[in-house]
mmCIF file of C-alpha atoms in Angstrom:
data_model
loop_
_atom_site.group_PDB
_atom_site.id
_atom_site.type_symbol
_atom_site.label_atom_id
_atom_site.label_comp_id
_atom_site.label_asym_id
_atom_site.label_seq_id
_atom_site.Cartn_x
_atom_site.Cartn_y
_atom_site.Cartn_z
ATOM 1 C CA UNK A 1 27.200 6.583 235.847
ATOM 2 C CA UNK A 2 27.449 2.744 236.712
ATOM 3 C CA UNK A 3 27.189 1.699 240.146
ATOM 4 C CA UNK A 4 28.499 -1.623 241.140
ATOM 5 C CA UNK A 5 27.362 -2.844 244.368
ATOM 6 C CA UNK A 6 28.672 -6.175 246.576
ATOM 7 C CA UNK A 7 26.292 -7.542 248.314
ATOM 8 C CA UNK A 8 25.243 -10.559 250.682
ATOM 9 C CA UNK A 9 22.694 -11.126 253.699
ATOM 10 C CA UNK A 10 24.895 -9.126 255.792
ATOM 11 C CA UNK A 11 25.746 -10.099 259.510
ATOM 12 C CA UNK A 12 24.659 -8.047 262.896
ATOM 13 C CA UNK A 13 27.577 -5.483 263.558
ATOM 14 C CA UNK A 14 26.889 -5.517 267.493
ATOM 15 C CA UNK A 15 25.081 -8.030 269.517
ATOM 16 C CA UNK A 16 22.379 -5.152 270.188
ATOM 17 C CA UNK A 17 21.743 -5.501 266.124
ATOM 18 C CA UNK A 18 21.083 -9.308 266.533
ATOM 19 C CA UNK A 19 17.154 -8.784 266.879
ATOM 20 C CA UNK A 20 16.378 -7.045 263.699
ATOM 21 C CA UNK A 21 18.485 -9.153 261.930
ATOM 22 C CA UNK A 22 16.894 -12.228 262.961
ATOM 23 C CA UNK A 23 13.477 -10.851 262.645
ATOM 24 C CA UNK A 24 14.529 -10.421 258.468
ATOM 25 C CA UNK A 25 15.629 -13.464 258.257
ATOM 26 C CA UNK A 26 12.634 -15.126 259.668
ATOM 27 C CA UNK A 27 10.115 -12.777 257.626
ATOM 28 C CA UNK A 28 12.025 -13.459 254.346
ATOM 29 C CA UNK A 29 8.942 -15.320 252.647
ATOM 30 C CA UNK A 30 11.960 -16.185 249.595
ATOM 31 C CA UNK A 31 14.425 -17.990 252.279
ATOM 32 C CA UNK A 32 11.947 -19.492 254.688
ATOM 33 C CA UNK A 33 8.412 -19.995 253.932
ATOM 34 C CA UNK A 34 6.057 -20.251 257.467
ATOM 35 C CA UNK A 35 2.682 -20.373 257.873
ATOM 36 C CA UNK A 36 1.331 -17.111 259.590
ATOM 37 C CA UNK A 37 4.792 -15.819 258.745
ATOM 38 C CA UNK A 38 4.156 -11.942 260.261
ATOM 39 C CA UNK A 39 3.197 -13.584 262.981
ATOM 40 C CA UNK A 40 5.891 -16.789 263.540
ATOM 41 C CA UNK A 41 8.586 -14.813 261.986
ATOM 42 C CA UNK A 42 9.386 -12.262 265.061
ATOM 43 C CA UNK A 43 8.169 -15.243 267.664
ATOM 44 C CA UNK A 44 10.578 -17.132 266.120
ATOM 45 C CA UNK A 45 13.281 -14.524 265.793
ATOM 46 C CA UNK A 46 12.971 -13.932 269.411
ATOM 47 C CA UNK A 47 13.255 -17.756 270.495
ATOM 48 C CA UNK A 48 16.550 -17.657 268.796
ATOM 49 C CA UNK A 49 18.223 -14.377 270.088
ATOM 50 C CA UNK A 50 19.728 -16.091 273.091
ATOM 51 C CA UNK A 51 21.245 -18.925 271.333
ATOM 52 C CA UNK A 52 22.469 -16.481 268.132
ATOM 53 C CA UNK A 53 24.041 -14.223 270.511
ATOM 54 C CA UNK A 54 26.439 -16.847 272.305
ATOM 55 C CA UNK A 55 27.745 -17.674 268.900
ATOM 56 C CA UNK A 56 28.804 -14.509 268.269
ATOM 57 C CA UNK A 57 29.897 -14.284 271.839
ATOM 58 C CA UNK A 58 32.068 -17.761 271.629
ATOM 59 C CA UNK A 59 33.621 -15.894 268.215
ATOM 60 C CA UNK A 60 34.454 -12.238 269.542
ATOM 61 C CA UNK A 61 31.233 -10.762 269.759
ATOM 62 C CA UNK A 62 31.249 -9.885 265.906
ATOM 63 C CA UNK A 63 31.658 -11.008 262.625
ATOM 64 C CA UNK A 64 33.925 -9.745 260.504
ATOM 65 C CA UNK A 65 31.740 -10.333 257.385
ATOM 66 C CA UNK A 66 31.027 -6.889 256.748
ATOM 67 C CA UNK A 67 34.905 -5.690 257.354
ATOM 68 C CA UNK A 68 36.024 -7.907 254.998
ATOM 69 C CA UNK A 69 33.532 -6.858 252.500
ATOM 70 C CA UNK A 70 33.948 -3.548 252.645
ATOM 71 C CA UNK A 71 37.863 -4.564 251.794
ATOM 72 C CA UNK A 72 36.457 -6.326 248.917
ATOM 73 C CA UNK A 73 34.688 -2.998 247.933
ATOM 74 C CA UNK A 74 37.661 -1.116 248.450
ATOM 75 C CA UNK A 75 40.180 -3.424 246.795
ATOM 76 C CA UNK A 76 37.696 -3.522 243.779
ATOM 77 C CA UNK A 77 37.835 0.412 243.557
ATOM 78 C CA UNK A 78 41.578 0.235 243.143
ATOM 79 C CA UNK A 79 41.272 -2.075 240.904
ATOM 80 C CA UNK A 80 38.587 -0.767 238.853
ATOM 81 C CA UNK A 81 39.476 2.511 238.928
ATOM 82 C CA UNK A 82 39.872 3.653 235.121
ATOM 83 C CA UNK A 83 35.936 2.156 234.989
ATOM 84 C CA UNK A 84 34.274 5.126 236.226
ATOM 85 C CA UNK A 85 32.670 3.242 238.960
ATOM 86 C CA UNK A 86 30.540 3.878 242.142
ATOM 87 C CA UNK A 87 31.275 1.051 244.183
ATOM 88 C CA UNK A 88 28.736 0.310 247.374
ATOM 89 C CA UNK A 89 28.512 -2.383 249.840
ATOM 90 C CA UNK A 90 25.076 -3.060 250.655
ATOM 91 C CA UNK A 91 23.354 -5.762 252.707
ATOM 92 C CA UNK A 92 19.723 -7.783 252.404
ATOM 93 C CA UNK A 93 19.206 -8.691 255.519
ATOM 94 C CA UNK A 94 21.185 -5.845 257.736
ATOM 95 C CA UNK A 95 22.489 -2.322 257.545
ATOM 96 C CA UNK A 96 23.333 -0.414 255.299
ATOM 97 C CA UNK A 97 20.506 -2.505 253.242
ATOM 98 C CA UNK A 98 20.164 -3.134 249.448
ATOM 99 C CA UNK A 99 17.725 -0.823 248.231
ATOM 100 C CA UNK A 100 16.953 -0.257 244.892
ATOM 101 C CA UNK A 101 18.240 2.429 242.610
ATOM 102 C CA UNK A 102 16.885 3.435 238.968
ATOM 103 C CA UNK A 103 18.639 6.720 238.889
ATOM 104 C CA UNK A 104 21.856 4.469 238.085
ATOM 105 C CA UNK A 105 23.108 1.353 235.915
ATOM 106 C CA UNK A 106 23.263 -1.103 238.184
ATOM 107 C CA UNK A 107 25.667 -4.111 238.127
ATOM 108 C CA UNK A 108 25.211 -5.912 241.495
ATOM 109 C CA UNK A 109 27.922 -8.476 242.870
ATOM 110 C CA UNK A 110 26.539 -11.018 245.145
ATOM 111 C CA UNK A 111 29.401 -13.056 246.744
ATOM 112 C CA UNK A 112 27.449 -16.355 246.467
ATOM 113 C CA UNK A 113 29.263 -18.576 243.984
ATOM 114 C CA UNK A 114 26.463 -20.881 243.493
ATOM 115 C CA UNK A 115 22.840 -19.430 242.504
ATOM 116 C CA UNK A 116 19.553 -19.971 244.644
ATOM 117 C CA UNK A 117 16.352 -18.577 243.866
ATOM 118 C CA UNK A 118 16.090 -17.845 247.691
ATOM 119 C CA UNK A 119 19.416 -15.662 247.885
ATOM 120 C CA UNK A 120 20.385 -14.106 244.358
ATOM 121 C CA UNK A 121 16.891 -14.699 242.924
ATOM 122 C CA UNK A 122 15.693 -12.232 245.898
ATOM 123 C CA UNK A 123 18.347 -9.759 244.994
ATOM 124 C CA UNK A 124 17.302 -10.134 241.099
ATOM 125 C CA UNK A 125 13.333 -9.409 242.191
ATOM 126 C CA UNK A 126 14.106 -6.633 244.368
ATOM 127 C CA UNK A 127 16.760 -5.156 241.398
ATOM 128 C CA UNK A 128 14.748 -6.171 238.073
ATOM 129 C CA UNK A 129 16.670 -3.781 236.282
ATOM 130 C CA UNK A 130 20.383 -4.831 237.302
ATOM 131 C CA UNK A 131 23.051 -7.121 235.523
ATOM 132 C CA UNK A 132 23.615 -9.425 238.781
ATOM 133 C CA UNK A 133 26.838 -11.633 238.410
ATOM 134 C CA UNK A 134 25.872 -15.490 239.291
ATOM 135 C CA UNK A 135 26.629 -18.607 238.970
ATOM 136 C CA UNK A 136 30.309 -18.614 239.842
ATOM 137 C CA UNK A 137 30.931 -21.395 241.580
ATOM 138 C CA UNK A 138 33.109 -23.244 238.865
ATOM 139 C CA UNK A 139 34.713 -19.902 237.113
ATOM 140 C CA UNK A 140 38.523 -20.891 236.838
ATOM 141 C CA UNK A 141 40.119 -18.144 239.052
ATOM 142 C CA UNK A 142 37.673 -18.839 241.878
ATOM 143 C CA UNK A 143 38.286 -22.680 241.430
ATOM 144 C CA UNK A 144 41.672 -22.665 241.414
ATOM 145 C CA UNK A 145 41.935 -19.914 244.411
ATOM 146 C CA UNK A 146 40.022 -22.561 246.567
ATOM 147 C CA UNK A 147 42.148 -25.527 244.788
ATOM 148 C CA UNK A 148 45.555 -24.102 246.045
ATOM 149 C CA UNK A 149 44.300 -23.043 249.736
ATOM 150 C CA UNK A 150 43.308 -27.024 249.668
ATOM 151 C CA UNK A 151 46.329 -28.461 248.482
ATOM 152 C CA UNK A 152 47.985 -26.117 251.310
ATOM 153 C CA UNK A 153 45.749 -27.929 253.798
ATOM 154 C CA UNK A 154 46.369 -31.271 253.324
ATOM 155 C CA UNK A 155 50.440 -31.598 252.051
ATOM 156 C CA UNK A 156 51.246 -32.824 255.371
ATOM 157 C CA UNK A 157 48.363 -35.743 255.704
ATOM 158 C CA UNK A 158 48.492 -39.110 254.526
ATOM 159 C CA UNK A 159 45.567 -39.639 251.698
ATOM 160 C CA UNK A 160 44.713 -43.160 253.988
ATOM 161 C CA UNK A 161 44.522 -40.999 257.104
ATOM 162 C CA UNK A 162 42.891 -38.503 255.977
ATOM 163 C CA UNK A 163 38.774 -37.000 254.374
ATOM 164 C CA UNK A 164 38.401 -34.394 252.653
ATOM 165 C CA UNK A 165 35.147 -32.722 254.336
ATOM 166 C CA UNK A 166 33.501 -30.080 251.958
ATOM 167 C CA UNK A 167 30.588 -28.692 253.912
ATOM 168 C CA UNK A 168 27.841 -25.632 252.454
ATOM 169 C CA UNK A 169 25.154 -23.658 253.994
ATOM 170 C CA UNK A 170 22.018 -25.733 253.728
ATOM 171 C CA UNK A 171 18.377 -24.372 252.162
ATOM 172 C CA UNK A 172 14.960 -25.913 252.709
ATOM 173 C CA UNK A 173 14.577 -29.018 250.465
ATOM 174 C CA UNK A 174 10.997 -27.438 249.184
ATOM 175 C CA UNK A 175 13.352 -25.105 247.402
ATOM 176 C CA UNK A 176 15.103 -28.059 245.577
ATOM 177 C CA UNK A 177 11.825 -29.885 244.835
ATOM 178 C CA UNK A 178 10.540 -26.503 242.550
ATOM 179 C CA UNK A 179 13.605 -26.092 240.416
ATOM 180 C CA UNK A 180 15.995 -24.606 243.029
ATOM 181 C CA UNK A 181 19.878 -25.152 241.076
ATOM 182 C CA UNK A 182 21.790 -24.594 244.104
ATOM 183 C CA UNK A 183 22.110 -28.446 245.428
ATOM 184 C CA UNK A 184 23.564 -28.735 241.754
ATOM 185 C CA UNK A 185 25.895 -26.216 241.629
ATOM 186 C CA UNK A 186 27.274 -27.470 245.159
ATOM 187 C CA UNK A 187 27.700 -30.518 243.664
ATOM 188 C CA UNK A 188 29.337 -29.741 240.412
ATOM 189 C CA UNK A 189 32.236 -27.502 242.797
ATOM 190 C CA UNK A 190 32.380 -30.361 245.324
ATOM 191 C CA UNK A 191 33.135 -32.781 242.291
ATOM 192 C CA UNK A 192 35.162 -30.423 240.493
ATOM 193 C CA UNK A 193 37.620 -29.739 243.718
ATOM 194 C CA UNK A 194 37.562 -33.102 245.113
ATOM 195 C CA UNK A 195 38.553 -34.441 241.738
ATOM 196 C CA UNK A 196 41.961 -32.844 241.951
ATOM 197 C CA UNK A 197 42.251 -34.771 245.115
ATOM 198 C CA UNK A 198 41.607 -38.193 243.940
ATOM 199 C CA UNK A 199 43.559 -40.230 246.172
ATOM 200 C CA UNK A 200 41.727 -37.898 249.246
ATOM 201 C CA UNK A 201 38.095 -39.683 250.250
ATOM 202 C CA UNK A 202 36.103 -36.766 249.936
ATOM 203 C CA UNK A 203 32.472 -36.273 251.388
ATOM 204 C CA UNK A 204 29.382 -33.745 251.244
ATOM 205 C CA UNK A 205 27.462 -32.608 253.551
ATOM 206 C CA UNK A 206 25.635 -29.238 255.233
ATOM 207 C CA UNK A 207 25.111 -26.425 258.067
ATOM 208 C CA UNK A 208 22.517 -24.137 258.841
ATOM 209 C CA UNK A 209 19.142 -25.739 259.237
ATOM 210 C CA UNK A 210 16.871 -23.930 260.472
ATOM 211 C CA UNK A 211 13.338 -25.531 262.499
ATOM 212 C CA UNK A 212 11.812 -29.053 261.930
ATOM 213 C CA UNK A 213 11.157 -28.767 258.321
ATOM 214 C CA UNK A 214 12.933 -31.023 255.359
ATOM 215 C CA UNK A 215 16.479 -29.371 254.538
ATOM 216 C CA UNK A 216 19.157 -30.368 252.383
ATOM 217 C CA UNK A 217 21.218 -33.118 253.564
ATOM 218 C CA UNK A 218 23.453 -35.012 254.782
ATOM 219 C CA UNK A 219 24.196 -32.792 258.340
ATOM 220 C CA UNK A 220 27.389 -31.719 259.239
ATOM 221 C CA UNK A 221 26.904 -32.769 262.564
ATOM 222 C CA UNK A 222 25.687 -36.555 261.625
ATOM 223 C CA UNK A 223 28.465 -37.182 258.928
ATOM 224 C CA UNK A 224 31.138 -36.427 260.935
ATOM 225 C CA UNK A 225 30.333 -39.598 262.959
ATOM 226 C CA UNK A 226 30.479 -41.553 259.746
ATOM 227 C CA UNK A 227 34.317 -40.687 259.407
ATOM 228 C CA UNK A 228 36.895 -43.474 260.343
ATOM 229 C CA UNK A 229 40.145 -41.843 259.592
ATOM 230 C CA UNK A 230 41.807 -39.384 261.978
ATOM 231 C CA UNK A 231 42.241 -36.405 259.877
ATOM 232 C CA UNK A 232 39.654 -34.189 258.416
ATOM 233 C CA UNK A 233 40.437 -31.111 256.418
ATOM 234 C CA UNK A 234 37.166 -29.114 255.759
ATOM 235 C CA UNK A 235 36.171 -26.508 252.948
ATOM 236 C CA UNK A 236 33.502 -24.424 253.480
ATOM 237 C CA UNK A 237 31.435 -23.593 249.211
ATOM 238 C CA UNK A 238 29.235 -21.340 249.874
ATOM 239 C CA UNK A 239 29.848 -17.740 250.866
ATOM 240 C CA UNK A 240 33.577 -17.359 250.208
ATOM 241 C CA UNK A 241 34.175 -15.420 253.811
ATOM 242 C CA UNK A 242 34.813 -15.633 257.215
ATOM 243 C CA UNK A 243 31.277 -15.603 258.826
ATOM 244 C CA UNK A 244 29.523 -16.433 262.134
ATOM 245 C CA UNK A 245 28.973 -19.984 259.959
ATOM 246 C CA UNK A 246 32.244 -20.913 259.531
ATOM 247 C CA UNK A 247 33.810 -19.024 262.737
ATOM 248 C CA UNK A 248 30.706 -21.304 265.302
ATOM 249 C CA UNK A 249 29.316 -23.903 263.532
ATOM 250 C CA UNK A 250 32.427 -25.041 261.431
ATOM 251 C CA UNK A 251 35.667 -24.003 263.632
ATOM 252 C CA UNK A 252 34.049 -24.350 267.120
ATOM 253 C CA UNK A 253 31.057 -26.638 267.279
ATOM 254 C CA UNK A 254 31.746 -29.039 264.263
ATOM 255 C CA UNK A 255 35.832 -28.984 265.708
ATOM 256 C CA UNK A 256 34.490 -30.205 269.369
ATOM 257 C CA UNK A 257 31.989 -33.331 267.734
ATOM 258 C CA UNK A 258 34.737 -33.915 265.358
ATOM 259 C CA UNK A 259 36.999 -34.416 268.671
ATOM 260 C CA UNK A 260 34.316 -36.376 270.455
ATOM 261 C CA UNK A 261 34.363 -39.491 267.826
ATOM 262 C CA UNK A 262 38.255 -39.426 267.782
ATOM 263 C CA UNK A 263 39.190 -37.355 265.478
ATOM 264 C CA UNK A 264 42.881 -36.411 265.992
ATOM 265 C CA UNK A 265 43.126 -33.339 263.376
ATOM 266 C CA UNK A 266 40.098 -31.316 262.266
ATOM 267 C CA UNK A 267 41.654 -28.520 259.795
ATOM 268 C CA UNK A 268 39.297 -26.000 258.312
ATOM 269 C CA UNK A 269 40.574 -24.652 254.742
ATOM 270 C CA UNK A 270 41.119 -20.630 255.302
ATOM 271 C CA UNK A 271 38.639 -18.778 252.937
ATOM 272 C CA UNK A 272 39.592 -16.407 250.003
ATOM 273 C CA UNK A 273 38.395 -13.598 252.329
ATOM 274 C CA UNK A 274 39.487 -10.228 250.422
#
């Protein structure tokens, strides 16, 4: 029987489940390469527990990643039902985790519309024998889902008031140098959705960076300065749900700098969710 199974680094269900989850991230040699890493990793995990857990504090306590994509799973079932399907949600990084199954034909569903060697390359290396669905990020359904939650955004903004901020989740730039396609494919959607919204200016930049190492760029944080107009609607590319990225760094911390420099409006773009 097949087994399909949607899947994504996963988010800590409790604040008590912050610690292992930062102690994956920061021993995941394919997302963030350290020297001594078994020994860094957890020193580094447990530098950053404080500051991790007042995100999720400022944002509920939780994130409602894994909700949503367990709606995803179950919406899929419905859907899929005449397919004779198993359908699991399964996580890389937290529980339940993404272990590997040969007893079943596996077709694996990462909800990362653009491909990385550090994200859906891991999931490929840890499933060699699975069909993984990748490379999304321009398929017409998806592009006009996030095309029509844009247009909603901005209707009532004047093009000469107003930038068109798409933001993604940043990866070291080391990953770019060796062949890494996912600064491409970011900008291939960001020029493919801004293009529908010609008379918008529209800018790039990213979140997430992690330690004092090269990442991609421009910052979030730095290119918000750069805007003169008063209105900024931003679209978040990369994983196409509310997370702890989008719900801190986006909607509460990139909201208060945009606020700082004058910004009058600062409207996120609400996510496909489920």
């Amino acid at each position: 029987m097949k087994t399909l199974i949607v899947t994504h680094m996963g988010s800590p269900e409790t604040l008590k489940d912050i610690p292992e989850f930062l102690q994956r991230i920061f021993l995941d040699k394919d997302l963030i390469k350290l020297p001594f890493q078994n020994f860094l990793g957890p020193l580094i995990a447990k530098l950053r527990e404080p500051k991790t857990k007042m995100h999720y504090i400022k944002t509920g306590g939780a994130s409602p990643l894994a909700k949503i994509t367990d709606s995803i799973a179950r919406k899929l079932k419905d859907r899929l039902v005449d397919e004779n399907l198993n359908i699991y949600v399964r996580f890389t990084h937290s529980k339940p985790y993404l272990e590997n199954d040969t007893n079943s034909e596996l077709i694996v569903f990462p909800l990362y519309p653009q491909y990385s060697k550090a994200l859906t390359g891991a999931i490929e290396k840890k499933l060699p024998q699975a069909k993984v669905l990748k490379n999304w990020h321009v398929e017409e359904e998806f592009i006009e889902c996030m095309k029509k939650r844009i247009k909603d955004a901005v209707k009532q903004y004047k093009p000469d008031e107003t930038v068109l901020l798409f933001i993604a989740h940043s990866l070291p730039a080391s990953l770019i140098e060796h062949g890494d396609p996912y600064k491409d494919q970011v900008e291939e959607m960001f020029q493919l959705l801004s293009g529908y919204f010609k008379e918008y200016e529209a800018r790039l930049a990213y979140i997430g960076k992690v330690g004092p190492k090269k990442w991609i760029g421009p910052e979030a944080q730095k290119e918000i300065k750069n805007i003169k107009k008063k209105n900024v609607i931003c679209t978040y590319l990369s994983l196409p749900v509310d997370n702890i990225e989008i719900l801190y760094d986006i909607d509460f911390y990139l909201r208060k700098n945009a606020k700082s420099v004058g910004i009058e409006n600062f409207i996120r773009v609400q996510m496909p969710n489920d």
